[in-house]
Coordinates of C-alpha atoms in Angstrom, one line a residue:
Chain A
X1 CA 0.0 0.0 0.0
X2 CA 2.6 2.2 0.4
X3 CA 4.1 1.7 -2.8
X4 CA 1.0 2.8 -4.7
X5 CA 1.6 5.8 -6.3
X6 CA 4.5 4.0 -7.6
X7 CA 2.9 1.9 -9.0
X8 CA 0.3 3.8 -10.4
X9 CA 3.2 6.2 -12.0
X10 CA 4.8 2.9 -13.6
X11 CA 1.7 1.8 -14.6
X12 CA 0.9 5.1 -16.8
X13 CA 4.0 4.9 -18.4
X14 CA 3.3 1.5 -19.9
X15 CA 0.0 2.3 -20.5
X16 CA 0.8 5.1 -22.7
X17 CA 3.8 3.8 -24.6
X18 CA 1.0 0.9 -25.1
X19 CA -1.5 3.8 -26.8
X20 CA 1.3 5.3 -28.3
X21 CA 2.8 1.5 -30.2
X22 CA -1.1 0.6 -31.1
X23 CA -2.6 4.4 -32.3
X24 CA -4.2 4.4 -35.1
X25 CA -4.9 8.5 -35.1
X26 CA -1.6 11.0 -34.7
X27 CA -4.0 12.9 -32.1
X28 CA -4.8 10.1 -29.9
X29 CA -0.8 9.5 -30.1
X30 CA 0.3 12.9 -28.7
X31 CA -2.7 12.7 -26.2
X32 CA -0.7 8.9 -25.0
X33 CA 2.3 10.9 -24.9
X34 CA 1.1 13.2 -22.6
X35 CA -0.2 10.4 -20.3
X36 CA 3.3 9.0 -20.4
X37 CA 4.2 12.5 -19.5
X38 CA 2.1 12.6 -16.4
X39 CA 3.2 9.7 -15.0
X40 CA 6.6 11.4 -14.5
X41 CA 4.4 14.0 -12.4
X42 CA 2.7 11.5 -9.9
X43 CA 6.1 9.7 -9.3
X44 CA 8.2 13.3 -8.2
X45 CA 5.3 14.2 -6.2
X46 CA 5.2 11.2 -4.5
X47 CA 9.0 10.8 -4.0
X48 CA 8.6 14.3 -2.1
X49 CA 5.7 13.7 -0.2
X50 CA 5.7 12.7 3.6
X51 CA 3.3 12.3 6.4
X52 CA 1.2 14.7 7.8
X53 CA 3.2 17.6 6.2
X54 CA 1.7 20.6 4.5
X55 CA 2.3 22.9 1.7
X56 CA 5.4 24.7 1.3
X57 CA 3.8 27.9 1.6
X58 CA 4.6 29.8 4.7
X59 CA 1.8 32.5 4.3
X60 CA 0.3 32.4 8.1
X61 CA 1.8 29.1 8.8
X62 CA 5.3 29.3 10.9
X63 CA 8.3 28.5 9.5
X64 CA 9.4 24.8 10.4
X65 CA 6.3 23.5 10.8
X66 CA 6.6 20.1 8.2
X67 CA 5.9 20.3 5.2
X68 CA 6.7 18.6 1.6
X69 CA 9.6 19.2 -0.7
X70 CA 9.7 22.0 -3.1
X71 CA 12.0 20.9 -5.4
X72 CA 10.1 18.3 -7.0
X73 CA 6.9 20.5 -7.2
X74 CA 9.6 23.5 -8.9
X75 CA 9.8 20.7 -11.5
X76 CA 6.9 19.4 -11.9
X77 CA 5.2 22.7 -12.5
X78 CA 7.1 24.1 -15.1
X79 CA 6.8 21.2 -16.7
X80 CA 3.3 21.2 -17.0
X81 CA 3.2 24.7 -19.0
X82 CA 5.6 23.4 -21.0
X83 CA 4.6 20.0 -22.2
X84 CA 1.2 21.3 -23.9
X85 CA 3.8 23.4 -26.6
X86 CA 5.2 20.5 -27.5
X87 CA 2.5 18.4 -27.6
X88 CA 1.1 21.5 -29.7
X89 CA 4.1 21.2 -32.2
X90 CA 3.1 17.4 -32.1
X91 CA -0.6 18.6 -33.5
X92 CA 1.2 21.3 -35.8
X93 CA 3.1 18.7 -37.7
X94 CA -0.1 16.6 -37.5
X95 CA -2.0 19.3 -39.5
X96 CA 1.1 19.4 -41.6
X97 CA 1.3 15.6 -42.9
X98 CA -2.8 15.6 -43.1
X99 CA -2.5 18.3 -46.0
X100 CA -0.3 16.4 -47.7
X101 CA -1.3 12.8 -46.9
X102 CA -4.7 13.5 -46.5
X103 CA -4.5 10.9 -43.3
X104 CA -3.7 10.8 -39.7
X105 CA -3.4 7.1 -39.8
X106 CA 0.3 6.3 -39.0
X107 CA 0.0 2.8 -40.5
X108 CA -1.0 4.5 -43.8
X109 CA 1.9 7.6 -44.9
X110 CA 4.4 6.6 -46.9
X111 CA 7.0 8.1 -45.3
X112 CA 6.5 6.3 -41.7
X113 CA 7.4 2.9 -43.2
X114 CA 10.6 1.2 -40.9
Chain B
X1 CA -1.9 7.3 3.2
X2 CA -5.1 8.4 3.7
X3 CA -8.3 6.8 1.9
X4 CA -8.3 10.4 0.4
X5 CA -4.9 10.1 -1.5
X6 CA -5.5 6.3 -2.3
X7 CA -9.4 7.1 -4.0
X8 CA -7.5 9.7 -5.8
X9 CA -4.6 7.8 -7.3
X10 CA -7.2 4.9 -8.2
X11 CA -9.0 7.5 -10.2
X12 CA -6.0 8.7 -11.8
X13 CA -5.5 5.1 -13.4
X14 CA -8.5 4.3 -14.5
X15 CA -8.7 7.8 -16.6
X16 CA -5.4 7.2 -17.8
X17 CA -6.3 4.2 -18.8
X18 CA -9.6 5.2 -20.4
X19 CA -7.8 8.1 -22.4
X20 CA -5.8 5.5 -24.2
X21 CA -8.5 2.9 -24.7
X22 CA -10.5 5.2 -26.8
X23 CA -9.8 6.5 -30.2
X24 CA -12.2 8.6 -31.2
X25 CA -10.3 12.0 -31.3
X26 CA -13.3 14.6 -30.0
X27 CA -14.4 11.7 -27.0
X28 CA -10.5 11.1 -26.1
X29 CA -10.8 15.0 -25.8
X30 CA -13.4 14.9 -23.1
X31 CA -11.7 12.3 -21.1
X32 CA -7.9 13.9 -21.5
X33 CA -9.9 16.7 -19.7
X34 CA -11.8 14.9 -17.5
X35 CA -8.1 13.1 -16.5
X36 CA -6.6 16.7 -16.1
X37 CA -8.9 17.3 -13.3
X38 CA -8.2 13.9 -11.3
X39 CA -4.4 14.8 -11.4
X40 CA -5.4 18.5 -10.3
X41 CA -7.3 16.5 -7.3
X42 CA -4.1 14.1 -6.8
X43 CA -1.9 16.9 -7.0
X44 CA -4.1 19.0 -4.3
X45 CA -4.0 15.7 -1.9
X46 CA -0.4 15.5 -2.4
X47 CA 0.0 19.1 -0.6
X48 CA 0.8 20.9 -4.3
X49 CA -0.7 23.7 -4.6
X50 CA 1.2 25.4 -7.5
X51 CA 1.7 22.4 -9.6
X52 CA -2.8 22.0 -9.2
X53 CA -3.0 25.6 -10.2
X54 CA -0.8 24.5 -13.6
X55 CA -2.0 21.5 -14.4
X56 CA -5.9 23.1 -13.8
X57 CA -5.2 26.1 -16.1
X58 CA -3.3 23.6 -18.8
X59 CA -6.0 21.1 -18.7
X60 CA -8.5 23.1 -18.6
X61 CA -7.9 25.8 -21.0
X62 CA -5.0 25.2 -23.6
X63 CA -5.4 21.5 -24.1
X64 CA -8.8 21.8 -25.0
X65 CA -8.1 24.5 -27.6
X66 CA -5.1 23.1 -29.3
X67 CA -6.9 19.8 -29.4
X68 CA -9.9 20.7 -30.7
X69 CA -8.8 22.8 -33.3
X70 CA -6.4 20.3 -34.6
X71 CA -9.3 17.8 -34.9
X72 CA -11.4 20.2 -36.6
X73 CA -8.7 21.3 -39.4
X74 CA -8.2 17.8 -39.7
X75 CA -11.8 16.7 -40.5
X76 CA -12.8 19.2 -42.7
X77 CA -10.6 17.3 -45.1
X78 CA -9.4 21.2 -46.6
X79 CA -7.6 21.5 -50.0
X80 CA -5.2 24.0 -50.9
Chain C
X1 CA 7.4 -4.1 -39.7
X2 CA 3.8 -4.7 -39.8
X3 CA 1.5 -3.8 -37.4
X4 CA 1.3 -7.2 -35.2
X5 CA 5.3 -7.6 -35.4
X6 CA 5.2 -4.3 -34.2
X7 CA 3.0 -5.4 -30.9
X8 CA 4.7 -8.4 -30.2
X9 CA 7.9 -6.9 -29.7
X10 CA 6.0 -4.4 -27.8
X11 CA 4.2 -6.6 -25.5
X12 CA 8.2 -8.4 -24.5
X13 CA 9.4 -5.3 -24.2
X14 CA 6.9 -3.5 -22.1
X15 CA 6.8 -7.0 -19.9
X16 CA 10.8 -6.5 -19.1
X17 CA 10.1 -3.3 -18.9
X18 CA 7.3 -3.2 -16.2
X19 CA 9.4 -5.6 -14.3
X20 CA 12.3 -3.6 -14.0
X21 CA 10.2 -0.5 -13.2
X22 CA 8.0 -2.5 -10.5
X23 CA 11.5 -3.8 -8.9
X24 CA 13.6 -0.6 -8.8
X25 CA 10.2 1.1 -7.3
X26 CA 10.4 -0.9 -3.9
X27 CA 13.7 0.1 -3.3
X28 CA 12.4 4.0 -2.6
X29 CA 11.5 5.0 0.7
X30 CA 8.4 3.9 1.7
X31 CA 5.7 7.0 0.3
X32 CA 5.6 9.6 2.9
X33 CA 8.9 9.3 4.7
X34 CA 11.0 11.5 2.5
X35 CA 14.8 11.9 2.9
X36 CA 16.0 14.2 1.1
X37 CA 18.1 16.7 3.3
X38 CA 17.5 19.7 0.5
X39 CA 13.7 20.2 0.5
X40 CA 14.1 20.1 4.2
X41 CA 16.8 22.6 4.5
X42 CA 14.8 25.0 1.5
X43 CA 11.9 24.9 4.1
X44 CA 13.8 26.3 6.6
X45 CA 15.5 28.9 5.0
X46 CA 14.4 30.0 1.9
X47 CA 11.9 32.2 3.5
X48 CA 13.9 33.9 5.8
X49 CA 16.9 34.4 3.1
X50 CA 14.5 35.2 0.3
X51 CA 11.4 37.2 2.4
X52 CA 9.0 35.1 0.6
X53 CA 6.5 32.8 1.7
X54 CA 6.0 30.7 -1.1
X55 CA 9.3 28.7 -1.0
X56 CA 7.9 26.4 -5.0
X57 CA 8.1 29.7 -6.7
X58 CA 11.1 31.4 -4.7
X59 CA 12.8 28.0 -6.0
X60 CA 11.9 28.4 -9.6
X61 CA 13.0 31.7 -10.0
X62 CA 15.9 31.8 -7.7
X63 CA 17.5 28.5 -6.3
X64 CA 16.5 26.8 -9.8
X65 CA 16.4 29.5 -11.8
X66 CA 18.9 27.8 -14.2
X67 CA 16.1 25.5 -14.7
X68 CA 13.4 27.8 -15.5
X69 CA 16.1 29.2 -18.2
X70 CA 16.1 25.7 -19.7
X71 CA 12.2 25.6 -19.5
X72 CA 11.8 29.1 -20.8
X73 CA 13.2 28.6 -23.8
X74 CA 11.7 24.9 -24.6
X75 CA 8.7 27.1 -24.9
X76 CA 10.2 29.3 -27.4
X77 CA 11.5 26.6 -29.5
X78 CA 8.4 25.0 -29.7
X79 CA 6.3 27.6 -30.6
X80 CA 8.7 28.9 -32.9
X81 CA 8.5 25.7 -34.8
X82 CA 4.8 25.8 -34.3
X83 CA 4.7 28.8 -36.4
X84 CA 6.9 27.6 -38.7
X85 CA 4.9 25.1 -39.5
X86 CA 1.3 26.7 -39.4
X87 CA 2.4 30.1 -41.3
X88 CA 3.4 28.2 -44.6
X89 CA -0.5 28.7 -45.9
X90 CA -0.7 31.3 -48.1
X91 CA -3.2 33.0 -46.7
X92 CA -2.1 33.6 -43.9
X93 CA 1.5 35.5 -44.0
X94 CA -0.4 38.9 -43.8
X95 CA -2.2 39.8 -41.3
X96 CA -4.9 41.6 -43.4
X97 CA -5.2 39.3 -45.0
X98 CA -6.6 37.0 -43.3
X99 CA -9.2 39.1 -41.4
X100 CA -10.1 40.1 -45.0
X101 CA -10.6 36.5 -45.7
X102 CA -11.9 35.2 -42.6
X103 CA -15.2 34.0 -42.6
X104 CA -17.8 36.7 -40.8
X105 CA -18.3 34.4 -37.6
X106 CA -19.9 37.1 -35.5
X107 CA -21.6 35.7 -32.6
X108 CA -25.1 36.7 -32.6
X109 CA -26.6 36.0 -29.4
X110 CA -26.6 38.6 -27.2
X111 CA -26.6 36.5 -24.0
X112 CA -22.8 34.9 -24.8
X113 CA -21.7 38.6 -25.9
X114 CA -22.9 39.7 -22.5
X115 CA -21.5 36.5 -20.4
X116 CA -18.2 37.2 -22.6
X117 CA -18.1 40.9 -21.8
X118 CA -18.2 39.9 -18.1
X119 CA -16.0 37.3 -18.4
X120 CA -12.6 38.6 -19.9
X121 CA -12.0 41.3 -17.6
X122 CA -12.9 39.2 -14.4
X123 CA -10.8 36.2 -16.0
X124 CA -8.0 39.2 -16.8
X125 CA -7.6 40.7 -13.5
X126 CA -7.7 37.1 -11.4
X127 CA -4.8 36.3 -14.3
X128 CA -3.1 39.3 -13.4
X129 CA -3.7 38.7 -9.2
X130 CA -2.2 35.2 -9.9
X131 CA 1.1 35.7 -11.3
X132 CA 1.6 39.2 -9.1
X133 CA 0.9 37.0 -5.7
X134 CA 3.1 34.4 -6.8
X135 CA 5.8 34.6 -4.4
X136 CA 3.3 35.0 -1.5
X137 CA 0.8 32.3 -2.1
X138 CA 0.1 29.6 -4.9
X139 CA 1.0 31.0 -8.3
X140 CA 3.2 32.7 -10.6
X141 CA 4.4 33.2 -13.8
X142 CA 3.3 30.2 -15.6
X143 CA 0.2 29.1 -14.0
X144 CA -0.7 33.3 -14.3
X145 CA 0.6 33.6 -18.2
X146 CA -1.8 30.9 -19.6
X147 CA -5.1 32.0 -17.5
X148 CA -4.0 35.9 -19.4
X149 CA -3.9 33.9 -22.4
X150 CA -7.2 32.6 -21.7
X151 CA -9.2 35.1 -20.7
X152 CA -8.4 36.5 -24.5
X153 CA -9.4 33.3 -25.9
X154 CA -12.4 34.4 -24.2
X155 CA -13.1 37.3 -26.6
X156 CA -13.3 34.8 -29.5
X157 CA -15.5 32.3 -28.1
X158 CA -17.9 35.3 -26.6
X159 CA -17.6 37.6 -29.8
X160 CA -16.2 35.8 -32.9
X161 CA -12.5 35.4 -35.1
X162 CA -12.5 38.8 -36.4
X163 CA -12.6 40.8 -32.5
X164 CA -10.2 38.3 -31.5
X165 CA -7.6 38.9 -34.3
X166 CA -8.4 42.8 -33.3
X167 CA -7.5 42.4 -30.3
X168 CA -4.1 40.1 -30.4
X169 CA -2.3 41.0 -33.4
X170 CA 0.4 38.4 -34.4
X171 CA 3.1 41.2 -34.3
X172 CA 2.4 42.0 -31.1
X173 CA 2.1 38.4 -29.8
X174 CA 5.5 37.4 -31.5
X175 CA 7.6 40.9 -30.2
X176 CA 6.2 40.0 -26.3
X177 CA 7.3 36.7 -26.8
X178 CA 10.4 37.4 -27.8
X179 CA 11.2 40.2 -25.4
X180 CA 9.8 38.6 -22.3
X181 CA 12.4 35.4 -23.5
X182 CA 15.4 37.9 -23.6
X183 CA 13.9 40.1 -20.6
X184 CA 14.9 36.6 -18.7
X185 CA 17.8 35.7 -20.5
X186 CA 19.4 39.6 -19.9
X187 CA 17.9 40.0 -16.1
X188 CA 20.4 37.1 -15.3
X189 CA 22.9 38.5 -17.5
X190 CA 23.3 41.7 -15.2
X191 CA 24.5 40.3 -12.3
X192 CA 27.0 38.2 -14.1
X193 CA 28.5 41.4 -16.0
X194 CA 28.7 43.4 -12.4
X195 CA 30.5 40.3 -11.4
X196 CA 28.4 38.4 -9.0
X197 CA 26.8 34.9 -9.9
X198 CA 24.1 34.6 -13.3
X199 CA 21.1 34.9 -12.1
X200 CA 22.3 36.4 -8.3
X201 CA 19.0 38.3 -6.9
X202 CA 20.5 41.7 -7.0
X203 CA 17.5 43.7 -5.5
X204 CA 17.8 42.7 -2.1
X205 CA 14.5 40.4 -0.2
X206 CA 11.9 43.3 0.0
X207 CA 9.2 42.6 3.0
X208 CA 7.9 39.2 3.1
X209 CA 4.5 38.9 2.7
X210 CA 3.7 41.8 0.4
X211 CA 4.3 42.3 -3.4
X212 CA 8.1 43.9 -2.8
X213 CA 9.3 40.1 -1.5
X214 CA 11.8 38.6 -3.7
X215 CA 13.9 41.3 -5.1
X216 CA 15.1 40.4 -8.8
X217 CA 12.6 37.4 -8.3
X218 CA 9.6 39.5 -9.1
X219 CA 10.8 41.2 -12.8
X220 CA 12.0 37.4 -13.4
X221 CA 7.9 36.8 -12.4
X222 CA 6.6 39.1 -14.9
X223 CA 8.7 38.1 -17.7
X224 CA 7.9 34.6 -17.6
X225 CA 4.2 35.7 -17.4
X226 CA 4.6 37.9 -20.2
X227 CA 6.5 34.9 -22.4
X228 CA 4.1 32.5 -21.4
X229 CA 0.8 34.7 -22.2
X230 CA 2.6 35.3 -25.4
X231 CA 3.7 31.9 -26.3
X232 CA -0.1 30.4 -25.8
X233 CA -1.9 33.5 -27.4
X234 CA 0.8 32.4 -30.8
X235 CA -0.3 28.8 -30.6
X236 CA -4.2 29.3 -29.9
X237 CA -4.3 31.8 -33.1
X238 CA -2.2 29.9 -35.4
X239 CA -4.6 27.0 -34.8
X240 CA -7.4 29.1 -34.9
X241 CA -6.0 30.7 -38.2
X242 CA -5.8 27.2 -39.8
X243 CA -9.3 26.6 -38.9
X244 CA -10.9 29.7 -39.8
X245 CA -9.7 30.7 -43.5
X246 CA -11.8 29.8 -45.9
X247 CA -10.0 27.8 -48.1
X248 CA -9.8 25.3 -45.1
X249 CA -13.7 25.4 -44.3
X250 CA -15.4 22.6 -43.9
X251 CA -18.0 21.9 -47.2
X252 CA -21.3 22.3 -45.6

């Protein structure tokens, strides 16, 4: 039980390299991506979590009273922002290959064949 | 951990899990906001305020936007 | 490889791979007794060094700043190749142009117009409260810049394409972009030309608990808010450009 949100973390990030091998739809890949993004997320926040702490936001509260660690949450949160540009120049280039292609099915352009 | 924390990771799966099961691109939009608001919930439980407030404002406003316009250039199936 | 060859090798890989991620996951500490000696020692003083209460944002902007650099200019890359990618229709490399062209979208119900009207300056102002608080309480620059960026969006949904391209011209939206990138890059520059460390808060702490806390940490603040408006405001009108010229319509 105490190893659930690590679990839960690992478990995103299969699940969404799973949606990502098996999409059928260049959207619903950069959506996966962005679960396999989130999964990174839950595991720093759980790493600096601890009991009965609080926010690390002094506003009213004393100083050294317990509370969680910022660092991870620095991270996490610029991360966030950031991840929806790229998953925005993921949809860019989507838009892109559909006007020449005239498909988002990554099974059917030429130019994805391995 | 509280039955708080655990209800709220449990619900975090499952949506994860649901984005990637379906393929429709407009109802995987729905539930990729739906599972922005269960990590804004984890995130709360886990004593983050800041990283909420982000991943509320992201999932809630420019997801949607760049998502649905994408799927809406893409299906009108426009010529040059 | 074909699509089943492709899912096989998936399934053996993502089988080692959960494996390995299951067993180097019990070796953490248990969830809930964290460690780390840094967080801890942040906690204690980053809020009487700094003068600010919120010790997240006091560590993206000042103990991590270096970081936020790094972050700062992901952003600009990607929207950069964003609009690469989206300006190479025709239409749309002047900008009146494509109002010309854009269809006439105006909303007519007077009840969203109204709901809109009310909306953007209430959704504005709480933009602008979040990313000015952000060293006090929960916020900042990021979480701030995108709710700025979506109170305009507002003004389209409420009012129509046309109002909204009024309103956020593309030269405007890529000159804030650029200069709230470079505002950062140069407000850490200073202090390394006046020979103290890049990045060094030069302004002193300020009183905690009000807006002067921080020092350089508050102009770092704003420019990130002002990239980060900027940056989203590019990417929601060059999708919204792609969808709303006419050439790109759907046939009805």
């Amino acid at each position: 039980m105490s190893y659930l949100p690590y679990i839960v973390a690992a478990w995103l990030f299969v699940v969404g390299l799973y949606g990502i091998v098996t999409s059928r739809n260049l959207i619903h890949l950069a959506v996966c991506l962005t679960v396999t993004q989130s999964s990174t997320y839950v595991l720093l926040l759980a790493i600096g979590y601890k009991h009965r702490a609080t926010a690390p936001i002094f506003y009213g509260v004393p100083v050294g009273s317990r509370a969680v660690d910022p660092v991870v949450q620095a991270l996490t949160l610029t991360d966030v922002v950031v991840s929806v540009t790229v998953v925005a120049l993921i949809l860019a280039l989507t838009v892109d290959i559909h006007r020449d292609a005239k498909t988002v099915d990554p099974d059917e352009i030429e130019a994805f064949r391995g | 951990m509280i039955p708080l924390q655990l209800a709220a990771l449990l619900m975090v799966g499952l949506a994860g899990t649901t984005v990637v099961l379906m393929r429709d691109p407009l109802r995987m939009t729905i539930l990729n906001a739906v599972y922005a608001l269960t990590l804004t919930i984890l995130f709360l439980v886990f004593q983050a305020p800041d990283v909420a407030l982000s991943m509320l404002v992201v999932g809630g406003i420019a997801y949607p936007i760049v998502l649905l316009a994408a799927i809406a250039r893409v299906r009108s199936g426009g010529d040059e | 490889m074909n699509r089943r060859a492709r899912i096989a090798v998936f399934a053996v890989a993502a089988a080692g791979l959960a494996a390995l991620l299951v067993a180097s996951v019990v070796d953490l500490p248990a969830f809930g007794h964290y460690q780390g000696a840094y967080g801890n020692q942040l906690n204690r003083e980053a809020v009487a060094e700094r003068h600010t209460t919120n010790v997240v944002t006091a560590t993206v902007f000042d103990y991590r700043g270096f970081d936020t650099l790094g972050e700062e200019f992901i952003l600009f890359a990607a929207v950069v190749g964003v609009t690469l990618l989206l300006r190479r229709h025709k239409d749309s490399e002047d900008h009146q142009e494509v109002l010309r062209k854009a269809d006439d979208d105006r909303v007519r119900s007077d009840a969203i117009r109204i709901v809109g009207l009310l909306a953007m300056p209430a959704l504005f102002l709480l933009g602008l409260w979040l990313v000015a608080f952000g060293l006090v309480t929960p916020g900042g620059g990021f979480q701030g810049g995108v709710l700025l960026a979506g109170s305009l969006f507002v003004v389209f949904l409420a009012a129509g394409f046309r109002p909204y391209a009024h309103l956020t011209p593309a030269h405007w939206a890529d000159s804030a972009e650029g200069s709230g990138a470079a505002a950062f890059t140069l407000l850490g520059l200073g202090p390394l030309l006046a020979g103290a460390a890049y990045l060094h808060n030069f302004l002193g702490s300020g009183v905690r608990g009000t807006l002067e806390s921080g020092g350089s940490m508050t102009l770092l603040n704003w420019a990130t808010a002002v990239e980060v408006t900027a940056a989203m405001v590019l990417l929601f009108s060059e999708f919204l450009e792609s969808y709303v010229l006419p050439s790109v319509r759907p046939l009805q």
